[in-house]
Every structure is written in structure tokens, then in C-alpha cells.
mmCIF file of C-alpha atoms and ligand atoms in Angstrom:
data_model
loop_
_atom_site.group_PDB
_atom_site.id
_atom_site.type_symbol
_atom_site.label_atom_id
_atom_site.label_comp_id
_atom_site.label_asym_id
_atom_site.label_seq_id
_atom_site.Cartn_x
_atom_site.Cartn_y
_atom_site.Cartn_z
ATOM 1 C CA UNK A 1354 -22.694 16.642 -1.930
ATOM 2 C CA UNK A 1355 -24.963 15.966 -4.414
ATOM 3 C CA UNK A 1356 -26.775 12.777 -4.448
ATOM 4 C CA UNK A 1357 -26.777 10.341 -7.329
ATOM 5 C CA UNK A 1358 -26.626 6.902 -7.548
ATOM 6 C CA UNK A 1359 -23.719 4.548 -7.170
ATOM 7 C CA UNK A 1360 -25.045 2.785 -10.412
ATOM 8 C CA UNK A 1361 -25.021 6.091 -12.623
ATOM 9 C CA UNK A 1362 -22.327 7.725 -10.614
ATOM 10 C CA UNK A 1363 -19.814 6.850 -13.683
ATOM 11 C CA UNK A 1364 -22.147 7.727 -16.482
ATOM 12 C CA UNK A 1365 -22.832 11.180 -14.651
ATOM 13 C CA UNK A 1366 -19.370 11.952 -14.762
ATOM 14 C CA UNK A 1367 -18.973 11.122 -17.862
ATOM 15 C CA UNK A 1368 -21.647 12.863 -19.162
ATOM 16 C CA UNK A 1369 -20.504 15.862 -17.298
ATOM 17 C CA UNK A 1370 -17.085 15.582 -18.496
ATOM 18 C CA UNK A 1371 -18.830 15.728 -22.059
ATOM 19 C CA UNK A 1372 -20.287 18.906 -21.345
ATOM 20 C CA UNK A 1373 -18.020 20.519 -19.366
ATOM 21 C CA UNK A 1374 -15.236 19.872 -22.079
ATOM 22 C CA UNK A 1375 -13.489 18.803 -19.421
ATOM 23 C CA UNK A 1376 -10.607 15.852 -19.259
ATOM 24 C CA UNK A 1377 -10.000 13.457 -16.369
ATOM 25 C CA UNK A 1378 -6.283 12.775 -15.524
ATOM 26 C CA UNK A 1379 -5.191 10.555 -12.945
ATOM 27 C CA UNK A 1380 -1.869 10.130 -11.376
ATOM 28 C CA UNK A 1381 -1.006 5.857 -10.903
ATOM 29 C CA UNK A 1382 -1.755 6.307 -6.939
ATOM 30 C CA UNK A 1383 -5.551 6.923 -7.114
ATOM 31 C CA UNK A 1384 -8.657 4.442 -6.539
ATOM 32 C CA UNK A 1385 -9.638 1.859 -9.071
ATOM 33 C CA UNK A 1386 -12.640 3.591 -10.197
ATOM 34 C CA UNK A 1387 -10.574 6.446 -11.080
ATOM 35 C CA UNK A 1388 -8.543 5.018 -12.853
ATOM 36 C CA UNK A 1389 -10.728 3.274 -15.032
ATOM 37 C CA UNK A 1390 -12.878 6.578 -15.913
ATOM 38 C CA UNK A 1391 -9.397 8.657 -16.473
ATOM 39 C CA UNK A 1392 -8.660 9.742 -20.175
ATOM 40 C CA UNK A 1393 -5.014 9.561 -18.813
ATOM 41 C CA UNK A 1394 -3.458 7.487 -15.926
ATOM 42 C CA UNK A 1395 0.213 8.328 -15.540
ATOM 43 C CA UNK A 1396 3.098 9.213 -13.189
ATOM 44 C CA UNK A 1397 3.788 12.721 -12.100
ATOM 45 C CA UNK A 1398 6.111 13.432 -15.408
ATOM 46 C CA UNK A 1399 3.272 12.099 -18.211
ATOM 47 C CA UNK A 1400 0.848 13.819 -16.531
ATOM 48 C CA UNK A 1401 2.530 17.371 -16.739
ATOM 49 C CA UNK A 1402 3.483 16.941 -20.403
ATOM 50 C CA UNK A 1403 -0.821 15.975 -20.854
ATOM 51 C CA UNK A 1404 -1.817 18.864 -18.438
ATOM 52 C CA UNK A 1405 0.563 21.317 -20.981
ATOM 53 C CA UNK A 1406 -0.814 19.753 -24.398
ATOM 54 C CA UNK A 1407 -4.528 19.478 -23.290
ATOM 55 C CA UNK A 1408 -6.826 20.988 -25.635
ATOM 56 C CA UNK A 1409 -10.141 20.910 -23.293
ATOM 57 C CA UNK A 1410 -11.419 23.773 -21.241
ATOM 58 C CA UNK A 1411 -11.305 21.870 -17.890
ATOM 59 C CA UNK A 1412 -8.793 19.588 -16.800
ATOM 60 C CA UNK A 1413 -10.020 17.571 -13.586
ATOM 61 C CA UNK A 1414 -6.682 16.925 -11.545
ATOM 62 C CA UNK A 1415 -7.022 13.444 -9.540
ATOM 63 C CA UNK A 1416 -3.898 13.850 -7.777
ATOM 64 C CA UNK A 1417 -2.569 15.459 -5.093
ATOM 65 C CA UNK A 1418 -2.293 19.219 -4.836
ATOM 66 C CA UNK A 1419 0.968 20.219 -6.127
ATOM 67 C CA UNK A 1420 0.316 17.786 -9.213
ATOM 68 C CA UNK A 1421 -3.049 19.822 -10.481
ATOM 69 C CA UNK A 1422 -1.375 23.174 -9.552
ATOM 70 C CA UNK A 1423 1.898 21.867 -11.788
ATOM 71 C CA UNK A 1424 -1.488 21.434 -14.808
ATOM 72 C CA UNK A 1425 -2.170 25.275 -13.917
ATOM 73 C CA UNK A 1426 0.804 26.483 -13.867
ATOM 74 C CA UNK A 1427 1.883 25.427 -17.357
ATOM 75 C CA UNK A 1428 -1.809 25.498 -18.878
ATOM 76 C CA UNK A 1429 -2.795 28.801 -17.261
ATOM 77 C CA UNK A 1430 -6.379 29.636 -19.506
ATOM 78 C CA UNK A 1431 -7.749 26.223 -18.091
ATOM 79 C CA UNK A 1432 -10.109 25.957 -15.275
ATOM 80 C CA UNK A 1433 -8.505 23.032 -12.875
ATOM 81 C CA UNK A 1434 -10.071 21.413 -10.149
ATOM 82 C CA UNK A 1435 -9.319 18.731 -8.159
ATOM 83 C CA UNK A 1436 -11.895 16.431 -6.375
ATOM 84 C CA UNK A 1437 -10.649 17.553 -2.933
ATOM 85 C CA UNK A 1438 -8.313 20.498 -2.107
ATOM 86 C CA UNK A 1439 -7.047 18.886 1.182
ATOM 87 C CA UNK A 1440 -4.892 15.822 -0.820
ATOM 88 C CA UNK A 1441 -1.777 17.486 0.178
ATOM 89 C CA UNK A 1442 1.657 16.025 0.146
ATOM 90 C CA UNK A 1443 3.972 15.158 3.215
ATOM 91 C CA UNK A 1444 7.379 16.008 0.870
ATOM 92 C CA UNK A 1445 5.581 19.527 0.043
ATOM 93 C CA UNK A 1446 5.295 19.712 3.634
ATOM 94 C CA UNK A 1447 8.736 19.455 4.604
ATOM 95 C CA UNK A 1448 10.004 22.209 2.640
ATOM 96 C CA UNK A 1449 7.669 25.426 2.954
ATOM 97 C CA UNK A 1450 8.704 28.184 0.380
ATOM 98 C CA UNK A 1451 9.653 30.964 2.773
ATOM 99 C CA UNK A 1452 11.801 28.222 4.389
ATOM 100 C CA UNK A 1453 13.652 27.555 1.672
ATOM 101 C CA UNK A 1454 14.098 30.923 0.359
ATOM 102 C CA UNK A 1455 15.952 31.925 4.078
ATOM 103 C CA UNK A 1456 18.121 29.639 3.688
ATOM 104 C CA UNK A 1457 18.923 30.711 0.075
ATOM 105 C CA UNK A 1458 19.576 34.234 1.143
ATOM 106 C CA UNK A 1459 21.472 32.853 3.739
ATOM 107 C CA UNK A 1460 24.034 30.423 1.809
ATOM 108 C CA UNK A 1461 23.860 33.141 -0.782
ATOM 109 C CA UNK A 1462 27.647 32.942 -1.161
ATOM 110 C CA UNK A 1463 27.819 29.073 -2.332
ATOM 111 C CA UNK A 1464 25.510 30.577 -5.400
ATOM 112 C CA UNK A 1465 23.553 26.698 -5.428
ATOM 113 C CA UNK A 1466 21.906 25.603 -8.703
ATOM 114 C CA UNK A 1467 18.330 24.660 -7.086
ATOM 115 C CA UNK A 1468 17.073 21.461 -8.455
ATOM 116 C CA UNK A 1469 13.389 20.766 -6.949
ATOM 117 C CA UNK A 1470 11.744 17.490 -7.157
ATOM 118 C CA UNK A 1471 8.270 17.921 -8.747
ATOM 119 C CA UNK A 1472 6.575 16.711 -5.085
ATOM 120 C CA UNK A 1473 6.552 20.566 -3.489
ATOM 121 C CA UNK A 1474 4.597 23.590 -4.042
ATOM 122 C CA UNK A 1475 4.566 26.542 -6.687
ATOM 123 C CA UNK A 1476 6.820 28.933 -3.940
ATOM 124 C CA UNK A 1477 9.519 25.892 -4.407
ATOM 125 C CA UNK A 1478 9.392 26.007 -7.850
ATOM 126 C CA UNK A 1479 9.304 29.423 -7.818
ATOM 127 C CA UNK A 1480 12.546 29.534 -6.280
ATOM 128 C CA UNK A 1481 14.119 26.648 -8.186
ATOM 129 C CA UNK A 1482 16.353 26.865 -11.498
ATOM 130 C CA UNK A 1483 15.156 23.428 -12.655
ATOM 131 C CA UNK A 1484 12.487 21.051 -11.530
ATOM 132 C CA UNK A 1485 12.635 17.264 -11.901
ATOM 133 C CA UNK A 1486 10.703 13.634 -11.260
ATOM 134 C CA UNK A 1487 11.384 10.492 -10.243
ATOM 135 C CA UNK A 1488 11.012 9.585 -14.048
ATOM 136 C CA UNK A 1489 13.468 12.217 -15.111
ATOM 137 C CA UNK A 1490 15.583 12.894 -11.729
ATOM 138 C CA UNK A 1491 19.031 11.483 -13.026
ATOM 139 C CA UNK A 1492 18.814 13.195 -16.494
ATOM 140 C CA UNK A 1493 18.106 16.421 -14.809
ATOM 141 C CA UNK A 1494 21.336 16.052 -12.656
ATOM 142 C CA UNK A 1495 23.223 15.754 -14.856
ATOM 143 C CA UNK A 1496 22.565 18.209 -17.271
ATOM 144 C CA UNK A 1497 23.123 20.653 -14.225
ATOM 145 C CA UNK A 1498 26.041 23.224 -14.713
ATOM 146 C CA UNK A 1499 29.419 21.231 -13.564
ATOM 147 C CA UNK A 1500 30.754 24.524 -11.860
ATOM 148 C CA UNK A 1501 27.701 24.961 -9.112
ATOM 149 C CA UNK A 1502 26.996 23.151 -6.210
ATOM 150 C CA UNK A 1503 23.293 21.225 -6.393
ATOM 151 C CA UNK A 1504 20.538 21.569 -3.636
ATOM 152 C CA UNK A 1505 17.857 19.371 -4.305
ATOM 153 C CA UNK A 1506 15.022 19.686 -2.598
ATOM 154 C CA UNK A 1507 12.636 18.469 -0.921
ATOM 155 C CA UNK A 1508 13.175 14.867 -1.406
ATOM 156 C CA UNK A 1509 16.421 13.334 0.799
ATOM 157 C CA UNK A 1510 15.934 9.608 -0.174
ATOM 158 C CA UNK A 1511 15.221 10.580 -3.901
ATOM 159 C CA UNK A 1512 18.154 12.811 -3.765
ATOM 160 C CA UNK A 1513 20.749 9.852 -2.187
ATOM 161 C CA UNK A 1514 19.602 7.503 -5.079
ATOM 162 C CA UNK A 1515 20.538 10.374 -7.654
ATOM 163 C CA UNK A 1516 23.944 10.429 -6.328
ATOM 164 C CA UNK A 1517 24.151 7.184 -6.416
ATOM 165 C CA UNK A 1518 23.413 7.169 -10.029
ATOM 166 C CA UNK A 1519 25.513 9.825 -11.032
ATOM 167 C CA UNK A 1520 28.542 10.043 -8.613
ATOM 168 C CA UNK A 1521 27.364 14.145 -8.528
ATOM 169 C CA UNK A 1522 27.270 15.101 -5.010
ATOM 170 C CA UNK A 1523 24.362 17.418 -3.900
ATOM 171 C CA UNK A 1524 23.615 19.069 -0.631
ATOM 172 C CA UNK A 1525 20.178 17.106 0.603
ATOM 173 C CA UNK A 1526 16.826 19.266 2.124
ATOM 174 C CA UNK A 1527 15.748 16.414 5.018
ATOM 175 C CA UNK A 1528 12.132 16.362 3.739
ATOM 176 C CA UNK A 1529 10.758 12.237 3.037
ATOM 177 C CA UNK A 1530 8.004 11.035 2.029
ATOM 178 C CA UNK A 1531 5.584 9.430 4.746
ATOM 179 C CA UNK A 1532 4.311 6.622 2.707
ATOM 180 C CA UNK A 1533 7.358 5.513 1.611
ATOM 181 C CA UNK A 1534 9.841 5.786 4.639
ATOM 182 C CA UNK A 1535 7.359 2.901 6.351
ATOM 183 C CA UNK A 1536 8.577 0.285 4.623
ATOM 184 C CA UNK A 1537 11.697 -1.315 6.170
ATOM 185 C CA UNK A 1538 14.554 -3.805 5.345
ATOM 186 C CA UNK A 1539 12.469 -6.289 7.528
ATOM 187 C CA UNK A 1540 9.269 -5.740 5.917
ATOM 188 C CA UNK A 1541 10.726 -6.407 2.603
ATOM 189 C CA UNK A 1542 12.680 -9.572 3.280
ATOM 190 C CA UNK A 1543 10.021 -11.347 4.926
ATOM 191 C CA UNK A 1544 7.780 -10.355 1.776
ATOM 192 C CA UNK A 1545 10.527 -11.452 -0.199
ATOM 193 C CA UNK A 1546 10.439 -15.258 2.123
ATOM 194 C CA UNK A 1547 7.103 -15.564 1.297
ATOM 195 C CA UNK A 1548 7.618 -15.016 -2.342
ATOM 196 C CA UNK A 1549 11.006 -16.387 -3.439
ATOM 197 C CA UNK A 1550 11.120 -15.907 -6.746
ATOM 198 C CA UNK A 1551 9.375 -12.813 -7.205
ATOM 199 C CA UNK A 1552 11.200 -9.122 -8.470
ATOM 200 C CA UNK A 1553 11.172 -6.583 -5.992
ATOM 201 C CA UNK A 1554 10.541 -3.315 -7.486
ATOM 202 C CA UNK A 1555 10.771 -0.050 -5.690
ATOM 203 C CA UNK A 1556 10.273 3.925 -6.070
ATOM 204 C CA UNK A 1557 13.248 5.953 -5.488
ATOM 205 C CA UNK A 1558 11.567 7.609 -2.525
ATOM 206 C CA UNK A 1559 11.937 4.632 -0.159
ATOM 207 C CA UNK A 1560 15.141 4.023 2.206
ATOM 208 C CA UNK A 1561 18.552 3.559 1.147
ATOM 209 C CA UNK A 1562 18.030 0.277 3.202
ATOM 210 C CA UNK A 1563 15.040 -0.565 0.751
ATOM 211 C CA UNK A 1564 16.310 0.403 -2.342
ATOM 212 C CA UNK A 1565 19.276 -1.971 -1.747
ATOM 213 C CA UNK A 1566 17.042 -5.010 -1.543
ATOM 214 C CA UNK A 1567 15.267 -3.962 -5.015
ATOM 215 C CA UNK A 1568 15.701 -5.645 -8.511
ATOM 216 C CA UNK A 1569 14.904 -2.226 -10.118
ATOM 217 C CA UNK A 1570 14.560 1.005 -8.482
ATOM 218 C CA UNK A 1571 12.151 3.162 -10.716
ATOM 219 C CA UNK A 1572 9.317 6.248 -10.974
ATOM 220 C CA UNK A 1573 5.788 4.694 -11.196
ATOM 221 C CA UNK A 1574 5.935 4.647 -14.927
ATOM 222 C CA UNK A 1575 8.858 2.960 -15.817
ATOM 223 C CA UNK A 1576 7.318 0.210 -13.069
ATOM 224 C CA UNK A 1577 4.888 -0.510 -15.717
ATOM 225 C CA UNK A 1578 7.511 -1.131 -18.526
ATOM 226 C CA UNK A 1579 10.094 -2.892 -16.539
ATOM 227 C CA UNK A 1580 7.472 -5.913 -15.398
ATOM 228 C CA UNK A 1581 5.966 -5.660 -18.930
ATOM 229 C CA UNK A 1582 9.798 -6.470 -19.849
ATOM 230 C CA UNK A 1583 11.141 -8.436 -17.013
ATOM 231 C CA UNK A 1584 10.919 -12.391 -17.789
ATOM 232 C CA UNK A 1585 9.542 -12.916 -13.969
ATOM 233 C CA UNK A 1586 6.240 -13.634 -13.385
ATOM 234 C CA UNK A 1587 5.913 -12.470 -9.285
ATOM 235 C CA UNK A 1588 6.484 -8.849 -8.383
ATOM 236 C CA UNK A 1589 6.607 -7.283 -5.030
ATOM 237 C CA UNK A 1590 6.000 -3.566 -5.801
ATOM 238 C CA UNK A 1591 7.342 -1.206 -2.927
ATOM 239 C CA UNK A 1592 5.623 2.158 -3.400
ATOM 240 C CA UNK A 1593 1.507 2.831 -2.881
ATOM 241 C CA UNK A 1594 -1.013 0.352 -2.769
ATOM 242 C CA UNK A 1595 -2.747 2.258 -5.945
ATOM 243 C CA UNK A 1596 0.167 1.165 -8.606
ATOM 244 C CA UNK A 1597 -0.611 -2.317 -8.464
ATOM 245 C CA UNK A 1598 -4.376 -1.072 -10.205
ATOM 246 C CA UNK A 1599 -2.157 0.376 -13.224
ATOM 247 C CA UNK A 1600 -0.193 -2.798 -13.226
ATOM 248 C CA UNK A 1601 -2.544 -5.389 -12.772
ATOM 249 C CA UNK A 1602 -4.772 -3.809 -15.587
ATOM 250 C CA UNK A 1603 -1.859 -3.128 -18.082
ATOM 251 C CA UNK A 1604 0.101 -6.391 -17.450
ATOM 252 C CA UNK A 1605 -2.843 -8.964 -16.533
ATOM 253 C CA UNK A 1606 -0.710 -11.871 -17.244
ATOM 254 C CA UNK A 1607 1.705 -11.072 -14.116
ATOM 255 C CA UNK A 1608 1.416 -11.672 -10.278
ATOM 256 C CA UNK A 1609 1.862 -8.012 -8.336
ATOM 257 C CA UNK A 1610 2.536 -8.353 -4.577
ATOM 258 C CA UNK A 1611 1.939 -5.082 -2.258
ATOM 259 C CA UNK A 1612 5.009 -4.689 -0.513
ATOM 260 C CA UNK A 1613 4.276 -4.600 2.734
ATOM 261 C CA UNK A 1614 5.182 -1.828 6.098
ATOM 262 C CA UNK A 1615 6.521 -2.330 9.076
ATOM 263 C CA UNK A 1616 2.628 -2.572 10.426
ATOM 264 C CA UNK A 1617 0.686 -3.061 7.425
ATOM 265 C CA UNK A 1618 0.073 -5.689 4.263
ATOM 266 C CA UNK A 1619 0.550 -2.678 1.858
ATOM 267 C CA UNK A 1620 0.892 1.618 1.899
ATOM 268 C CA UNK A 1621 -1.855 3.779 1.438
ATOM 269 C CA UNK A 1622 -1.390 7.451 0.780
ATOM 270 C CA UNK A 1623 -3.944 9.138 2.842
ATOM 271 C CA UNK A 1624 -3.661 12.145 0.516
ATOM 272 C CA UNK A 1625 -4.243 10.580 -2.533
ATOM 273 C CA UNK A 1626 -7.128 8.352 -0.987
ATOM 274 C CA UNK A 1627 -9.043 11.656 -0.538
ATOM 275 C CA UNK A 1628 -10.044 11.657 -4.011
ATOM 276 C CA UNK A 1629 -13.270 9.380 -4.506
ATOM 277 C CA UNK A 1630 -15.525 9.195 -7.512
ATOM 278 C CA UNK A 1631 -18.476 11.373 -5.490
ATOM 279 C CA UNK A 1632 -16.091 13.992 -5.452
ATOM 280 C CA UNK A 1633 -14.679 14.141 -9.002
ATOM 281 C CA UNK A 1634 -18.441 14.105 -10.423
ATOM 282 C CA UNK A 1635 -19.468 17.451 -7.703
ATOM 283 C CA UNK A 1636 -15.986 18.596 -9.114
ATOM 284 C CA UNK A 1637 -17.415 18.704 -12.731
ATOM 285 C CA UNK A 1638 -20.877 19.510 -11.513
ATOM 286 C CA UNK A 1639 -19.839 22.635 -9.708
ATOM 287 C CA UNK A 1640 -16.241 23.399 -10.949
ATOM 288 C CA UNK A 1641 -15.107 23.477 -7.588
ATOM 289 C CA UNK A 1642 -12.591 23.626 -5.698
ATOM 290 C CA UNK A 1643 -10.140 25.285 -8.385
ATOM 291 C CA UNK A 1644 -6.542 25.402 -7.968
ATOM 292 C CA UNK A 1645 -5.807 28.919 -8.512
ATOM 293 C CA UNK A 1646 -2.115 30.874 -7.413
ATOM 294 C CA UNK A 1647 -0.681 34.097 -8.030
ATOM 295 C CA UNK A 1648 0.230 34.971 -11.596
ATOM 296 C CA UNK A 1649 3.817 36.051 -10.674
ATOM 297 C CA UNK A 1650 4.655 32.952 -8.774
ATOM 298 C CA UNK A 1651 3.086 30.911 -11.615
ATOM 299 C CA UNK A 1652 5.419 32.559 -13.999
ATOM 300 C CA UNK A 1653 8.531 32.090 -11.767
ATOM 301 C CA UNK A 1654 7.748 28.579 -11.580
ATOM 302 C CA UNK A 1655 6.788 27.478 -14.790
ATOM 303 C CA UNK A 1656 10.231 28.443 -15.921
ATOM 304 C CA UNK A 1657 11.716 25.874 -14.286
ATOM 305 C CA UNK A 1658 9.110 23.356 -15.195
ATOM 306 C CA UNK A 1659 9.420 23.989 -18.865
ATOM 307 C CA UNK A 1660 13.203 24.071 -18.315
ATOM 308 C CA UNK A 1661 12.814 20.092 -17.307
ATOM 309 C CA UNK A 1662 10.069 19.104 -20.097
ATOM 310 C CA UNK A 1663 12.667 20.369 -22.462
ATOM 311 C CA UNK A 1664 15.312 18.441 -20.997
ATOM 312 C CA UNK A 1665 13.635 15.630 -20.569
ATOM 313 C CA UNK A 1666 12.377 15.333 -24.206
HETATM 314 P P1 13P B 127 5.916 9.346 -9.644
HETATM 315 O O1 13P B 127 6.349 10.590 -10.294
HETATM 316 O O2 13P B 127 6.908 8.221 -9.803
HETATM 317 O O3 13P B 127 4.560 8.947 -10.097
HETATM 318 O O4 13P B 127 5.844 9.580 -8.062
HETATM 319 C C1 13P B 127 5.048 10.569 -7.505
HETATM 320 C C2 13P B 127 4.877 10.383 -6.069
HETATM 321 O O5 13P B 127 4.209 11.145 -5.415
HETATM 322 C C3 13P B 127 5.540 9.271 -5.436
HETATM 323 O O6 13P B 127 5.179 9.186 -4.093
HETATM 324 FE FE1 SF4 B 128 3.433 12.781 -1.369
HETATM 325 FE FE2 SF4 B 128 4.261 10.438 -0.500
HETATM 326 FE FE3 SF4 B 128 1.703 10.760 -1.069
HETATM 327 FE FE4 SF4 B 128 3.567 10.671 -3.054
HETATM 328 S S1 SF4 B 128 2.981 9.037 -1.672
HETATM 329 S S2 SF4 B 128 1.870 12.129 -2.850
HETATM 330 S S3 SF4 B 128 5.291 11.707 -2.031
HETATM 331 S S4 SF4 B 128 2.846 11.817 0.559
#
């Protein structure tokens, strides 16, 4: 690592960002410091449609893996790199491409329409007829041809609350997320004790046990809007410990309360923690590491990635 300064550490990368052409986009999970240098802090839907539309000749991913490759695969003539290549993704985990494609060859008959949540790799997509987000999830079912059965993939909770939401039935990968499976009906109602009056708001990747004890069950984004909204002044917020920076710098007048785990007064996501200013600015410096994949599986799976941005218009 290169060393420089905690003091000019943000005016180096900025700098660098100058000269590199570069832009900075952040997903609503990372550091504080991130956030505040991003040209764009968003959930995993807004920051696809920047990744597609940006004009610079670098974009610098701070993310988690699948998210920057999702900028490269729909902005292919950009250099991407992402502050460290290890910020992996426990729901891309669970459902490893040659996996999935066995068990496509070998439920060939049921001919499934393959709907992919976003969180999973570029062999996923690859393999998927339409890809979707939290933000975007329901819309994307149910534009989904009536006459085939759905697998979604990877995501089971996300995939339950779709369901619920639409009254389609889908057959369910059993892939979760790690972060968000720790919290727990307990956890939340003796969060909730403490803070009687507050909203509890909650990502669609927690339990079905959770999710019943929400107010609003929502992608990261639309967490911003609905407090913006909501009359209440308390919030517990059930999904990583990074959201409440977004929301406590975009809606200063409210109260935002981590919700809490099972062991723990809020949820870190180890993957996304990996990013840290020191490594964005020897990103820029050096260009490295790149997120780079095959051409053909890029095109496979930007056709289903496009397929969604259109849809979800
Ligand atoms: P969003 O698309 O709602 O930002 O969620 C991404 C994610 O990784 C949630 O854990
Ligand atoms: Fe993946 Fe969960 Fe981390 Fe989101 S919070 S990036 S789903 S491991």
C-alpha cells in the first residue's frame, strides 16, 4: 500500500479520480467516508442504471464483487476496479454457476423461466432469462410469462416475500444471505420494547419471521423515501449497519435505530467492510484489481440484465 496521509487521503483520491477520469460509486452498505467521497451512493438497482450511463473512463466499484462486475458487464469499454477483490457475497455463494446449470439440464423437462436476483455471479446471469433486485423484484415477477414455472435464484427469503406479494408461486434455490438471516423475531421485539413508537423497517432478505414484525418491507432505496415520507420520527432499520449513513445524512431530522442480531447491537457485512478509503485511493493510483470476465459470458448475461432495466423503467 502506498502511504499517504490520513489528512490528504480524501483530497488524493479525489485528485486521482480527476485524472484518472474515473467515477466513484458506492452501494448504501459501505463506510462513511465512502460514502461521502462517492459521486453516487445507491442500492444495487441505481447503481447498475449509473454503471450503464457513465460517461468516464474508470468507474471505481465500492461494492461487493458481483455489483462492479454487473458495471462491466453492461459498460464493457470501461476499466472497473474495485478497492478489494475479496468483498464477495454469501447469496453468490450459495448458488455456484455450474451448480445451477446441472440442475437446469436436469429439470430440463419443466422448461423454468430463470429469474436471478442481482446478488450472484456473471455464470448465474449467464444462465438466467431475467435478472431482478430487491428494488424491482415484484415487477419482474410479474411480468414473467404466465405459462412457465419461475426459479428464482439465489435468494430463498427474497423469493418467499415475492410470493407473498404477488400470489405467483416459484420454485425457491435455498441460498440466504448471512447478514440478514441473524436477525431474529426476538432481536427485533426487544428493539422494538426499547423503542415503542419507532417504524421498523426491513430488507426483503431477512426471515419470514422478521419481515412480519416490519412496518415496511423494502430494497435499501426505497428505505430512504419511505422514512423521508413516513410521519414517524424513530426508525429501527433491519438490514446493514452502513444504511443508517445514507439515512442519517439524507433525512437528518429523523432518529435511525440499528436493528439489532441475535448477538450483536447492529449487522455488519464483512464483505462490504473490506472496502476502506486506503484501498479505493491505491485502486485509482494503480488501476488495480480490475474486474474482468469472459466476453461470452458477459454477453449471455447482460441480456438478462438489460432485459430487467427495461422492465423496470
Ligand atoms: P439492495 O439492492 O436493496 O441495495 O440490496 C443489496 C444487498 O446486497 C442487500 O444485502
Ligand atoms: Fe451479500 Fe448479504 Fe453482504 Fe448483501 S449483505 S452483499 S446479500 S452477504
Amino acid at each position: 500500500m502506498v502511504a499517504v496521509t490520513a489528512f490528504s487521503l480524501k483530497d488524493e483520491i479525489l485528485r486521482l479520480k480527476t485524472e484518472r477520469n474515473s467515477v466513484i460509486l458506492a452501494h448504501n452498505y459501505q463506510v462513511r467516508e465512502i460514502q461521502e467521497i462517492a459521486d453516487f451512493v445507491g442500492d444495487s438497482l441505481g447503481l447498475a442504471y449509473k454503471a450503464k450511463e457513465a460517461q468516464a473512463d474508470v468507474i471505481a466499484f465500492c461494492g461487493v464483487h458481483f455489483m462492479a462486475e454487473t458495471a462491466k458487464i453492461v459498460n464493457p469499454d470501461k476499466i472497473v476496479v474495485i478497492p478489494d477483490l475479496n468483498a464477495g457475497c454469501s447469496l453468490e455463494q450459495s448458488c455456484p454457476g455450474p451448480q445451477l446449470e446441472a440442475f437446469l439440464k436436469a429439470n430440463a423437462a419443466k422448461n423454468y423461466y430463470v429469474i436471478a436476483y442481482i446478488n450472484c455471479s456473471a455464470a448465474v446471469k449467464a444462465l438466467s432469462d431475467c435478472i431482478c433486485t430487491s428494488g424491482n423484484a415484484v415487477k419482474i415477477v410479474e411480468a414473467a410469462p404466465k405459462d412457465r414455472p419461475i426459479l428464482f435464484v439465489p435468494d430463498q427469503n427474497l423469493g418467499s416475500w415475492v410470493m407473498e406479494q404477488t400470489g405467483r408461486k416459484m420454485d425457491l434455490w435455498k441460498g440466504a444471505c448471512y447478514v440478514h438471516v441473524e436477525f431474529t423475531r426476538d432481536s427485533i421485539n426487544a428493539i422494538k420494547a426499547e423503542h415503542p413508537g419507532a417504524k421498523v423497517v426491513a430488507h426483503p432478505e431477512c426471515t419470514y419471521a422478521v419481515r412480519m414484525l416490519a412496518d415496511e418491507v423494502c430494497s435499501t432505496e426505497k428505505m430512504v423515501g419511505w422514512c423521508r415520507n413516513s410521519p414517524a420520527k424513530d426508525f429501527i432499520i433491519v438490514t446493514e449497519s452502513g444504511m443508517l449513513n445514507r439515512l442519517e445524512r439524507e433525512v437528518p431530522d429523523k432518529n435511525f435505530i440499528p436493528g439489532p442480531t441475535g448477538h450483536c447491537r447492529c449487522a455488519d457485512c464483512r464483505y462490504m467492510k473490506l472496502n476502506t478509503l486506503e484501498k479505493l485511493h491505491d485502486a485509482l493510483l494503480n488501476l488495480r484489481p480490475r474486474v474482468e470476465l469472459p466476453e461470452d459470458v458477459r454477453r449471455r448475461a447482460e441480456k438478462p440484465i438489460l432485459r430487467m432495466l427495461e422492465l423496470s423503467k
